[in-house]
Coordinates of C-alpha atoms in Angstrom, one line a residue:
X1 CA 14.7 -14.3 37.1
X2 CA 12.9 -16.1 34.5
X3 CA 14.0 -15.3 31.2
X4 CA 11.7 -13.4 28.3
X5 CA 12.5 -13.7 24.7
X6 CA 11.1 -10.9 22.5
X7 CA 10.8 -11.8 18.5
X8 CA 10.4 -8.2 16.7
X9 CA 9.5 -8.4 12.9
X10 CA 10.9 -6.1 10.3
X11 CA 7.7 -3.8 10.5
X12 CA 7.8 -3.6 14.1
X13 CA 10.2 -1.1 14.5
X14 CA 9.2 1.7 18.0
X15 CA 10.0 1.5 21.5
X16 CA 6.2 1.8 22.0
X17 CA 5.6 -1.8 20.8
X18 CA 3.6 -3.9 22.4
X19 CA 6.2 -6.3 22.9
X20 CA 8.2 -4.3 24.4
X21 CA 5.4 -2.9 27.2
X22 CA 6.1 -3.6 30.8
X23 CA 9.3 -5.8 30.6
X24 CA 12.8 -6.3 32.8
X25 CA 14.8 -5.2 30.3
X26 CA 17.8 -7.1 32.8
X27 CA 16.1 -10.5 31.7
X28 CA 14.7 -9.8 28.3
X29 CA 16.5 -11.0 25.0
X30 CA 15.0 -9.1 22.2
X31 CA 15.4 -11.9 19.1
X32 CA 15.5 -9.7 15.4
X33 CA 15.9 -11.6 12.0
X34 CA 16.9 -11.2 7.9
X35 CA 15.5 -13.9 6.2
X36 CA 16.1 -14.4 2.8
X37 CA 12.2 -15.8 2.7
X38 CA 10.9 -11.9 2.9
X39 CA 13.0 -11.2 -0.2
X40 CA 12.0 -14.3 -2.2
X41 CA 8.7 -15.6 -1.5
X42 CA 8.2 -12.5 -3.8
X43 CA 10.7 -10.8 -6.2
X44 CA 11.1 -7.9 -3.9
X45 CA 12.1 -4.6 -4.9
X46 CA 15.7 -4.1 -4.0
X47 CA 15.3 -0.2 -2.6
X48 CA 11.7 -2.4 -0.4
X49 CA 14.7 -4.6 1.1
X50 CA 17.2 -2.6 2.1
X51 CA 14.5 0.2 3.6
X52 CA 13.9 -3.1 5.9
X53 CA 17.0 -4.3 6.8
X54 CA 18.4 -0.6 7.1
X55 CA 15.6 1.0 9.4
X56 CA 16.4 -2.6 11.3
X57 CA 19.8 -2.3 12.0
X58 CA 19.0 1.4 12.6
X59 CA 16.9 -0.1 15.0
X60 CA 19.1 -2.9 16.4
X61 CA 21.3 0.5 17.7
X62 CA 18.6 2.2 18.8
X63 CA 17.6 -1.0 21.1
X64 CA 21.2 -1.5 22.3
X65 CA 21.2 2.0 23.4
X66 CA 18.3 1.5 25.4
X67 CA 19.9 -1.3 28.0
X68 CA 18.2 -3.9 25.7
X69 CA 20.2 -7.2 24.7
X70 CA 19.8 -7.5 21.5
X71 CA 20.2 -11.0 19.4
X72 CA 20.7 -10.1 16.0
X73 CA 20.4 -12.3 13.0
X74 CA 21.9 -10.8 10.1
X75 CA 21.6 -12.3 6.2
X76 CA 25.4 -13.5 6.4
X77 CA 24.9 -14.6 10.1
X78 CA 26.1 -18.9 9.7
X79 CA 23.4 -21.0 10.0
X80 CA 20.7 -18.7 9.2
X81 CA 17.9 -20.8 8.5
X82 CA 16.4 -17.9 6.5
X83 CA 12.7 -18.1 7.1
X84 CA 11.1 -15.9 10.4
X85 CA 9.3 -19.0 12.2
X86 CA 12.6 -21.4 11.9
X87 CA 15.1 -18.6 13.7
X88 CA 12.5 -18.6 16.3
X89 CA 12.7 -21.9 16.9
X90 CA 16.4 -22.0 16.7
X91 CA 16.4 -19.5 19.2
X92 CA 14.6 -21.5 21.6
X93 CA 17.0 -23.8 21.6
X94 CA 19.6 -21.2 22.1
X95 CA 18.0 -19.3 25.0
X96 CA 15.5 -21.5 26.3
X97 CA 13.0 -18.6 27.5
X98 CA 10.2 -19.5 30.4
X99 CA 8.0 -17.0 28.0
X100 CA 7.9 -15.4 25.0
X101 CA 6.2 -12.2 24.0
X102 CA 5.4 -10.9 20.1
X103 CA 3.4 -8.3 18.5
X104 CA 0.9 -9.4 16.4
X105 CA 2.6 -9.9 13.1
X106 CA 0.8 -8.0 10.2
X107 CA 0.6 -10.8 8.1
X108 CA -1.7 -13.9 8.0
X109 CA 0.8 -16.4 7.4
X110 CA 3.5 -15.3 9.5
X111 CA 1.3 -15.2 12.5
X112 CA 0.3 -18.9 11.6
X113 CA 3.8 -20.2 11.7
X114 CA 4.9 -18.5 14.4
X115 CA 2.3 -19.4 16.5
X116 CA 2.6 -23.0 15.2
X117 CA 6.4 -22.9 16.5
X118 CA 5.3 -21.2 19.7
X119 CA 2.5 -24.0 20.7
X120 CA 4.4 -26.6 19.4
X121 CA 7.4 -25.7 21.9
X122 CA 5.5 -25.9 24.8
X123 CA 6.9 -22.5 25.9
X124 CA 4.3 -20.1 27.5
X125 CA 3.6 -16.8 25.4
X126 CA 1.7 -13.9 24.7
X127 CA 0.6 -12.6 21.2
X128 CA -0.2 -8.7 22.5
X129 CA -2.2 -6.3 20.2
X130 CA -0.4 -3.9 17.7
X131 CA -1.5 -1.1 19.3
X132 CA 0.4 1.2 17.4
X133 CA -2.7 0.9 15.2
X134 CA -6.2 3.1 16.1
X135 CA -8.4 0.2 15.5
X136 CA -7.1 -3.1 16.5
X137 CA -8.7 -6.2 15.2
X138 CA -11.1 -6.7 17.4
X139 CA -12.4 -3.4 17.1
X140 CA -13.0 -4.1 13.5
X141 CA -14.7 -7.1 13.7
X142 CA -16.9 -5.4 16.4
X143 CA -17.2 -2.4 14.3
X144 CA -18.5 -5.4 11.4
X145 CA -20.4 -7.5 13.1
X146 CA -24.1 -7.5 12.4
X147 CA -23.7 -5.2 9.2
X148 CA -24.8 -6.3 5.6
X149 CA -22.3 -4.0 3.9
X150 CA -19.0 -2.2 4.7
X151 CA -18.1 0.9 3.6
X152 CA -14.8 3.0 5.1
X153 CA -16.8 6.1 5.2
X154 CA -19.0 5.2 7.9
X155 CA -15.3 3.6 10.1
X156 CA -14.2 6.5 9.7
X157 CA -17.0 8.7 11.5
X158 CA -16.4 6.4 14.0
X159 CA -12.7 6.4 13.9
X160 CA -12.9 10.3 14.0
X161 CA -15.4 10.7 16.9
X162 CA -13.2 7.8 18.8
X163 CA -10.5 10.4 18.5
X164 CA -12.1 13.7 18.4
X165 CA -10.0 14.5 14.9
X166 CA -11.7 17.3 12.9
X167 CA -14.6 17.5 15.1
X168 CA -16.4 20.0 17.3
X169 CA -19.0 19.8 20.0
X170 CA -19.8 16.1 18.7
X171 CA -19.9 17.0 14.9
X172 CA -17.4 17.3 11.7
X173 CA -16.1 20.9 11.6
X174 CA -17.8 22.7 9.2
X175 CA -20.7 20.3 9.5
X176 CA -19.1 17.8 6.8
X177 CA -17.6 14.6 6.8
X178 CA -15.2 14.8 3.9
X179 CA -14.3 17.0 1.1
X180 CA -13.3 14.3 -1.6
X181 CA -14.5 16.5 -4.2
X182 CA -12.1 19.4 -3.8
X183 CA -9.3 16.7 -3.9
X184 CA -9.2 15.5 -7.4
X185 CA -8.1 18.7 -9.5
X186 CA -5.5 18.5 -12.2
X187 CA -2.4 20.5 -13.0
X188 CA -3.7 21.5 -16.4
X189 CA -1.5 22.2 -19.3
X190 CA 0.8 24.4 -16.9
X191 CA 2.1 21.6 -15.3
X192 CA 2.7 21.6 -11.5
X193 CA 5.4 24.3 -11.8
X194 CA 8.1 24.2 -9.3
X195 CA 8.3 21.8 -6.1
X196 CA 9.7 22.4 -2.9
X197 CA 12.8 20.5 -2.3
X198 CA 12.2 17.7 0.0
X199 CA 14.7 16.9 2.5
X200 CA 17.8 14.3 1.9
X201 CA 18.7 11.0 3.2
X202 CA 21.8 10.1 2.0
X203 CA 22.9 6.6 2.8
X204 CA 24.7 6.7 6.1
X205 CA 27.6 3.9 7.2
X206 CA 25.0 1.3 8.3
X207 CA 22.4 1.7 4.8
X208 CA 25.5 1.7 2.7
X209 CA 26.6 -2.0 4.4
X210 CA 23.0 -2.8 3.2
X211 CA 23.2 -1.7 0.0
X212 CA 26.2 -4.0 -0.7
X213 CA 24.5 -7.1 1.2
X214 CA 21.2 -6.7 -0.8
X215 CA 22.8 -6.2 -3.9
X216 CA 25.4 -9.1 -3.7
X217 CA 22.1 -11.2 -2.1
X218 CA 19.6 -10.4 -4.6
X219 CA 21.4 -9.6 -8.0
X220 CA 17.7 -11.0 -10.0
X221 CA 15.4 -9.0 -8.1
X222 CA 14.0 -6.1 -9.5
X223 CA 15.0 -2.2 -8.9
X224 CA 18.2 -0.7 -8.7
X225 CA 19.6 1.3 -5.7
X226 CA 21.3 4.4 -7.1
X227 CA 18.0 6.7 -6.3
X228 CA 17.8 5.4 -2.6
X229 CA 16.7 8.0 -0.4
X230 CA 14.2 7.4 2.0
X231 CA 14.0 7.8 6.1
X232 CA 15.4 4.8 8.1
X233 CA 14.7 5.8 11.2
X234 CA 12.3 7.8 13.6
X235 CA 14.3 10.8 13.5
X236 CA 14.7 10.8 9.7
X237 CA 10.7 10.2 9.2
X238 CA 10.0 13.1 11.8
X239 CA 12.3 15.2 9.5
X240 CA 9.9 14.1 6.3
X241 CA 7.0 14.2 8.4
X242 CA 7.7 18.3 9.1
X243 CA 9.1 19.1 5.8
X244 CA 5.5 17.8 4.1
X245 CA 3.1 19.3 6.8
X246 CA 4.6 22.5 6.5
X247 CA 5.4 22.7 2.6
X248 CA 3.3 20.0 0.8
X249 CA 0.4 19.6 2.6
X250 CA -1.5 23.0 1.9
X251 CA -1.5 21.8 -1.7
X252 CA -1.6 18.0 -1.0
X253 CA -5.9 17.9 -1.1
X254 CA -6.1 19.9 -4.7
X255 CA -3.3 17.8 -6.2
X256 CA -3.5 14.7 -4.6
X257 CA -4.9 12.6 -7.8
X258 CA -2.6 14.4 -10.4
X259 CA 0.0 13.0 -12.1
X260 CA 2.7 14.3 -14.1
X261 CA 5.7 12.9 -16.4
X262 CA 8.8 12.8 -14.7
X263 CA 7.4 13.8 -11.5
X264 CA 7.1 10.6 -8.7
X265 CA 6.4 12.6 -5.4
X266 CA 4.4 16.0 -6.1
X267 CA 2.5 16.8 -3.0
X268 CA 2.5 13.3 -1.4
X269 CA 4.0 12.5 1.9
X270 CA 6.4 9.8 1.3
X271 CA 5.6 8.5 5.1
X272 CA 3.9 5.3 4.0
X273 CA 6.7 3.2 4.5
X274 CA 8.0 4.8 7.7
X275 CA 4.4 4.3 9.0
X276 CA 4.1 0.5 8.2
X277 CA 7.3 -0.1 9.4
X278 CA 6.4 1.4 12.9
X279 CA 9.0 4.4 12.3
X280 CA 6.1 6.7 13.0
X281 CA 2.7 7.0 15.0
X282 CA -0.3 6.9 12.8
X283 CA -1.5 9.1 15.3
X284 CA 1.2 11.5 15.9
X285 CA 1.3 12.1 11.7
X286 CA -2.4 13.0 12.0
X287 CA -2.0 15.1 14.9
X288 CA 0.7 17.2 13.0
X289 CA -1.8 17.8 10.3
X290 CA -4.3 18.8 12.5
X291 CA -2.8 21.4 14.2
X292 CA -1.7 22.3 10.4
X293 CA -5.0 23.3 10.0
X294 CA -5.7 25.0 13.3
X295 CA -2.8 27.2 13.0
X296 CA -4.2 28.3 9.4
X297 CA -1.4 26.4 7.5
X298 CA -3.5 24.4 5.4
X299 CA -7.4 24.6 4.2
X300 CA -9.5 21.7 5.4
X301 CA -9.7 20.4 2.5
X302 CA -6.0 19.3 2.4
X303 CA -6.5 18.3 5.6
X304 CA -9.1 16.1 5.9
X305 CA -7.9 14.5 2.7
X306 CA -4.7 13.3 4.6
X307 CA -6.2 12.4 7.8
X308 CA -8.7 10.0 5.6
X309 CA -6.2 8.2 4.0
X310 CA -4.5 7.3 7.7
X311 CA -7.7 7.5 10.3
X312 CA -10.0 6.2 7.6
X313 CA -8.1 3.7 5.1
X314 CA -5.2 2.5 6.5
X315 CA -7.0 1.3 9.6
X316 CA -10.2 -0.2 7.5
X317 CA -7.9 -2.1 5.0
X318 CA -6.0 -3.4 8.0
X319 CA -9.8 -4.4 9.4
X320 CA -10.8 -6.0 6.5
X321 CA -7.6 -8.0 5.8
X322 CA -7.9 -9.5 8.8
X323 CA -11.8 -10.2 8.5
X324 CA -11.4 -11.8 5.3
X325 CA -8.2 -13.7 5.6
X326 CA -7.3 -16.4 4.4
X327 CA -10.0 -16.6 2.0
X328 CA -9.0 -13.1 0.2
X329 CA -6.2 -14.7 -1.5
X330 CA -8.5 -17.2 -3.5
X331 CA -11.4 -14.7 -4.4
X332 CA -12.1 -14.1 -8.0
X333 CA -14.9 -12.8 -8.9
X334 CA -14.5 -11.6 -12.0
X335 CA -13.4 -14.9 -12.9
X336 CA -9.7 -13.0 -14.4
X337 CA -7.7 -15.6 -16.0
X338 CA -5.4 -13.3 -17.7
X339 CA -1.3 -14.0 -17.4
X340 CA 0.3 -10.6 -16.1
X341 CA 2.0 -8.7 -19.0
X342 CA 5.7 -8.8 -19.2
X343 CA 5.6 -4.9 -19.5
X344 CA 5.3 -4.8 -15.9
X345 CA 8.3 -5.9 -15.6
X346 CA 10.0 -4.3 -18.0
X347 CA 8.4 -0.9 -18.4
X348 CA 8.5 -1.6 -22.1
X349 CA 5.8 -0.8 -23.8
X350 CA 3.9 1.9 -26.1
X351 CA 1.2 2.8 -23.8
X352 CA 2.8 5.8 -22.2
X353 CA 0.8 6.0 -19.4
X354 CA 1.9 2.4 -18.4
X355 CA 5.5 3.2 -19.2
X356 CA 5.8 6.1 -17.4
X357 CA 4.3 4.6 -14.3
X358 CA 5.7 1.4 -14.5
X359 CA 9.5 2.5 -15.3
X360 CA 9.3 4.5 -12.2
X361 CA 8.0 1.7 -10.2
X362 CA 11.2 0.0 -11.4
X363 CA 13.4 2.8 -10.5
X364 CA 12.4 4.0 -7.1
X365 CA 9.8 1.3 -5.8
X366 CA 7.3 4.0 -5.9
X367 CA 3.8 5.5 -7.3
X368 CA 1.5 7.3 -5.8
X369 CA -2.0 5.9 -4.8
X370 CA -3.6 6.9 -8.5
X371 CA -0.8 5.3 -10.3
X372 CA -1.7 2.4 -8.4
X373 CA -5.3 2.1 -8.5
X374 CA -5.8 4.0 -12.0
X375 CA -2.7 3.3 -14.1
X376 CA -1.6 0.0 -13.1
X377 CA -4.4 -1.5 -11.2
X378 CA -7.2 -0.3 -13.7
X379 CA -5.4 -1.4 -17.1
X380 CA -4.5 -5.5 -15.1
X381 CA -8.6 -5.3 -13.9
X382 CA -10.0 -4.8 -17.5
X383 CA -7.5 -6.8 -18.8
X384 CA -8.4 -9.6 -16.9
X385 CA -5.3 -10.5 -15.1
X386 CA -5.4 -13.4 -12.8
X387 CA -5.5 -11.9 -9.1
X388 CA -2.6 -13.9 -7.5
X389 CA -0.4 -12.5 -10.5
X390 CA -1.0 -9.0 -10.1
X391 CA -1.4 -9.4 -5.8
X392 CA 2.2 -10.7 -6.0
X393 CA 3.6 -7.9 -8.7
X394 CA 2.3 -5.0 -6.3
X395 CA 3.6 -6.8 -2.9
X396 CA 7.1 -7.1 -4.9
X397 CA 8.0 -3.7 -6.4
X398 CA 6.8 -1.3 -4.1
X399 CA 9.0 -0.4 -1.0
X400 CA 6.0 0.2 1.7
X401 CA 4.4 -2.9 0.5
X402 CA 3.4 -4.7 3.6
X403 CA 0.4 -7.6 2.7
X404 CA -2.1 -6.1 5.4
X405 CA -1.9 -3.4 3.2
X406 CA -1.1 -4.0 -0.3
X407 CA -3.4 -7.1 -0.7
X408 CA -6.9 -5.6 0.0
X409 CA -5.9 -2.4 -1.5
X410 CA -5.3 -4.4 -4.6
X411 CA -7.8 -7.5 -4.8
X412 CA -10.3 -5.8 -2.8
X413 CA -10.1 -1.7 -4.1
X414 CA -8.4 -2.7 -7.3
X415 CA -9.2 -5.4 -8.6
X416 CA -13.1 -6.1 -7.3
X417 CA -12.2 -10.2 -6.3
X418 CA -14.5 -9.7 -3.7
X419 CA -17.3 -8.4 -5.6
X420 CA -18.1 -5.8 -3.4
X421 CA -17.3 -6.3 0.4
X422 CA -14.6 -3.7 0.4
X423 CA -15.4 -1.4 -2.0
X424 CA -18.6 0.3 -3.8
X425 CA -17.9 -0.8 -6.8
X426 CA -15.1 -1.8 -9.5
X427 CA -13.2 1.1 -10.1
X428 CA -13.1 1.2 -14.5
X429 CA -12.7 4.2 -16.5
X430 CA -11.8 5.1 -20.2
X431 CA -7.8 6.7 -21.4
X432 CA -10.2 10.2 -20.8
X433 CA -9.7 9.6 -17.7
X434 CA -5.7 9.5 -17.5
X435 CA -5.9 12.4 -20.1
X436 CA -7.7 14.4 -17.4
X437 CA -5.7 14.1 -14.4
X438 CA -1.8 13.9 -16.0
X439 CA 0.0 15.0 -19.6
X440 CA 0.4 11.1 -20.2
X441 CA -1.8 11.5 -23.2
X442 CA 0.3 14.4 -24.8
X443 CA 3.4 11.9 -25.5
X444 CA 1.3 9.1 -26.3
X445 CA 0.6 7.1 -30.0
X446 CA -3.1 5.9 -28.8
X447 CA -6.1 8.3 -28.4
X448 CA -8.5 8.1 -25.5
X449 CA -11.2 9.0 -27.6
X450 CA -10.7 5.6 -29.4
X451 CA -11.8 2.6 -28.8
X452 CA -11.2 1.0 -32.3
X453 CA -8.5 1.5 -35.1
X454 CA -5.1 2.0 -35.6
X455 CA -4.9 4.8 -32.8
X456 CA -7.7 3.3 -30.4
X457 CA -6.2 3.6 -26.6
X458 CA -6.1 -0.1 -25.3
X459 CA -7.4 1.7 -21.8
X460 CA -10.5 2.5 -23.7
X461 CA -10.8 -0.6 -25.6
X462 CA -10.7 -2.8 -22.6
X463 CA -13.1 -0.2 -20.9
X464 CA -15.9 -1.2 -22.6
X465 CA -15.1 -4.3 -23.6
X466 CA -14.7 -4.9 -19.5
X467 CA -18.1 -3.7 -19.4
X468 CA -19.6 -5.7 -22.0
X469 CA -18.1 -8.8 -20.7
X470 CA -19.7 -8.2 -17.4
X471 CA -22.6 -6.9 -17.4
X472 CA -24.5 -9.4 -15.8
X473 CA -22.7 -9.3 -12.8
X474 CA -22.5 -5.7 -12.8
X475 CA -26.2 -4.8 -13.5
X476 CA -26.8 -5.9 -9.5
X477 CA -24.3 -2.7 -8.7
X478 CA -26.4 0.8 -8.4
X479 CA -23.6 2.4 -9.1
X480 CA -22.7 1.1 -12.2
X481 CA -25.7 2.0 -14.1
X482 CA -24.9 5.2 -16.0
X483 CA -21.7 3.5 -17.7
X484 CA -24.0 0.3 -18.2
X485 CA -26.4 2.7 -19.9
X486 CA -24.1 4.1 -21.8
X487 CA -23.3 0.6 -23.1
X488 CA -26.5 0.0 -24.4
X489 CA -25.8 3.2 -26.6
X490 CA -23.6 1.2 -28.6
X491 CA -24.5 -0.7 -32.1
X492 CA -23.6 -4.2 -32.1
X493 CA -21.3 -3.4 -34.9
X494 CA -19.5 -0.6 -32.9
X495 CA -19.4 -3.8 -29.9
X496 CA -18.0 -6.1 -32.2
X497 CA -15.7 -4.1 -33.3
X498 CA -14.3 -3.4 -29.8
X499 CA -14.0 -7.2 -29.3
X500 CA -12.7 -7.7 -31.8
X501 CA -9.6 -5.0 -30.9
X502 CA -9.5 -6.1 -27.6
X503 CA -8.9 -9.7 -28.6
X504 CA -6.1 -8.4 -30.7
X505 CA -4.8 -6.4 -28.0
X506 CA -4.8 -9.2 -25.7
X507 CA -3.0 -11.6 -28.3
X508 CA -0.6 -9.1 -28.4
X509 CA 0.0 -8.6 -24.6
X510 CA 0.6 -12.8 -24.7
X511 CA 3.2 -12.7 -27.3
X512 CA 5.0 -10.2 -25.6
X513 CA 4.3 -6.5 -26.8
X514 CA 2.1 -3.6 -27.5

């Protein structure tokens, strides 16, 4: 029988995958591959590598199990030519296939060069739809098509009626949509108390083997692995996936925008990884908390919260990644020029809200989605830092950084490049904000009430000196005109002054510190 070569990628992890769909597993060679190019291309975070090349082998078992013949290219395999579209073509060579069948990969360039290999073989093939995602790509440009503006909340109606999540006799139970404003309370001066104690993962035979490869592999790159403790495979995620429905998620809507010091995980899932690496069904985890809800385990609020973040962002991102790609990479339209601080890399600075958040990053490749977008990603968008830097930091330090994900999550929900098709509008906010929604402020020398002087919060300096900066291009945004307004409320001394502290924060940044 003619022979089928199968090339899974690193994030393509489920029997379900398309790939894998209606094959003779008697003449099919599934082709899997460590490339040193997915470490590199980017400085990735050492606990991001091994969760890939352990849920792989992990995988690579599973597969064998399953009467599948598995061609395995390990990181010390000889003549591993260490980039995904070159062990393709060497495996050509070696098997010489009649056809080859992928899943589409999940990012741009990958797909190109694979593809490239693929039509430049001669060898007939098919790139099949990831339908392990509820929207596929076409969908999304369907969903697009026609529309002036793009906004997730109106997918997500869509992706909700599609699916009949959260709804009743054609409309959203209790007759609303979403209930984003019971999701952004604080823990207040109490702190959030005592957690549950989520389940373990210690590193088994094949993660420990990992551990030593990446380590001896990628000495330079950033992250340590002593804290590694996160679900390789399906069974493990499943384990996660229970533990959170049934002890985090009841507080997961009221919390899920609080942070607090020493404290990475609160009420968050932890499943992001396991979901973009195919461990899990997107629609299995929203299923789960679902039922949470219909067996009284968890108020809607919670509920819907969740389900939002998987139904209703993960799949638009994915959409609008694909829409916009490549061009998303060279967007800029804030015209940011600033080099990314060396703190990010070193967690060493005085801001303690920075520190905090970035010293954790370094230790367990992990923050939460307001660490991201309102730590981090706010203090490099007033700063100005130039959008390739700060695109590259996030794909490199976080371990469920896939790009389909992390890049429009971070030039287009971050960091505004696109001026507007992705999100509403730029996401900027004073130190009062931080203050509110952690105990940041509490160990910090800078005040969020300042904007000038010795104790002036650089978050609140570069607030308004962002908005001063830019408010030409933002006076054409609706929803930027109360913080515009308040603007104008300021004497041009008080505005000089803020540039003026700015400027010397920026120096400082340049040389080095603050």
């Amino acid at each position: 029988m003619p022979k089928t070569l199968v090339f899974l990628l690193g994030d393509q992890l489920n029997l379900s995958i398309a790939a894998l769909n209606q094959l003779n597993k008697s003449n099919t060679i599934v082709l899997m591959a460590e490339v040193r190019q997915e470490s590199t291309k980017v400085p990735s975070h050492k606990v991001r590598t091994v969760m890939f090349l352990s849920a792989m082998r992990h995988f690579k078992e599973i597969l064998t199990a399953n009467g599948y013949a598995v061609d395995y290219i390990a990181l010390d395999t000889p003549d591993n030519t260490h980039t995904l579209h070159t062990e393709l073509k060497r495996a050509l060579d070696r098997h010489k296939p009649e056809k080859v069948v992928i899943t589409e990969p999940g990012e741009w360039q990958i797909q190109q060069d694979l593809i490239a290999v693929l039509e430049a073989s001669k060898v007939a093939y098919e790139c099949r739809d990831d339908d392990l995602f509820l929207s596929s790509v076409k969908d999304f440009k369907a969903h697009a098509k026609g529309r002036k503006q793009l906004r997730m909340e109106f997918f997500y109606r869509e992706m909700r009626k599609r699916y009949d999540i959260l709804m009743e006799n054609g409309k959203p139970l209790q007759d609303q949509w979403n209930f984003d404003a019971k999701n952004r309370g604080s823990f207040g001066k109490k702190g959030p108390g005592l957690l549950p104690i989520a389940p373990q993962f210690p590193p088994d035979e094949i993660t420990q083997a990992v551990i030593q490869t990446v380590d001896a592999h990628f000495p330079e790159n950033p992250g340590q692995l002593s804290y590694f403790d996160w679900p390789v495979t399906t069974e493990q995620a499943t384990v996660l996936l229970d533990f959170f429905v049934a002890y985090l998620l009841p507080q997961f809507g009221q919390y899920q925008d609080a942070m607090w010091t020493g404290q990475p995980y609160l009420y968050h899932s932890k499943l992001s990884a396991a979901l973009n690496l195919k461990l899990l069904n997107p629609l299995t985890v929203i299923k789960k908390a679902e039922q949470a809800y219909y067996d009284g385990q968890a108020p809607i609020e919670a509920v819907e919260g969740f389900i939002r973040q998987i139904l209703g962002w993960r799949e638009y991102i994915r959409g609008m990644y694909w829409l916009f790609m490549p061009a998303y990479t060279t967007m800029n339209f804030f015209d940011a020029d600033e080099p990314l601080p060396e703190l990010f890399w070193t967690g060493k600075t005085t801001m303690y809200c920075l520190k905090e958040t970035v010293q954790q990053t370094l230790d367990y490749g992990y923050a939460h989605h307001i660490q991201r977008l309102m730590v981090t990603g706010l203090f490099s968008l007033m700063l100005g830092v130039k959008p390739g830097e700060i695109h590259a930091w996030y794909l490199a330090v976080y371990l469920d950084a896939v790009e389909w994900a992390e890049l429009p999550n971070v030039l287009g929900m971050s960091q505004f490049v696109d001026g507007g098709k992705l999100a509403s509008k730029p996401y900027v906010a004073t130190g009062k904000y931080i203050q509110r929604m952690s105990n940041y402020c509490n160990a910090c020398h800078y005040d969020p009430a300042e904007s000038t002087g010795d104790k002036a919060c650089p978050f609140t300096t570069f607030y308004w000196d962002f908005l001063d900066r830019h408010q030409s291009k933002l006076k054409a945004n609706q929803r930027m005109g109360l913080q515009l307004r308040n603007l104008t409320r300021l004497t041009d001394q008080q505005r000089e002054a803020i540039q003026a502290k700015a400027k010397a924060y920026r120096n400082a940044l340049r040389a080095g510190g603050l």
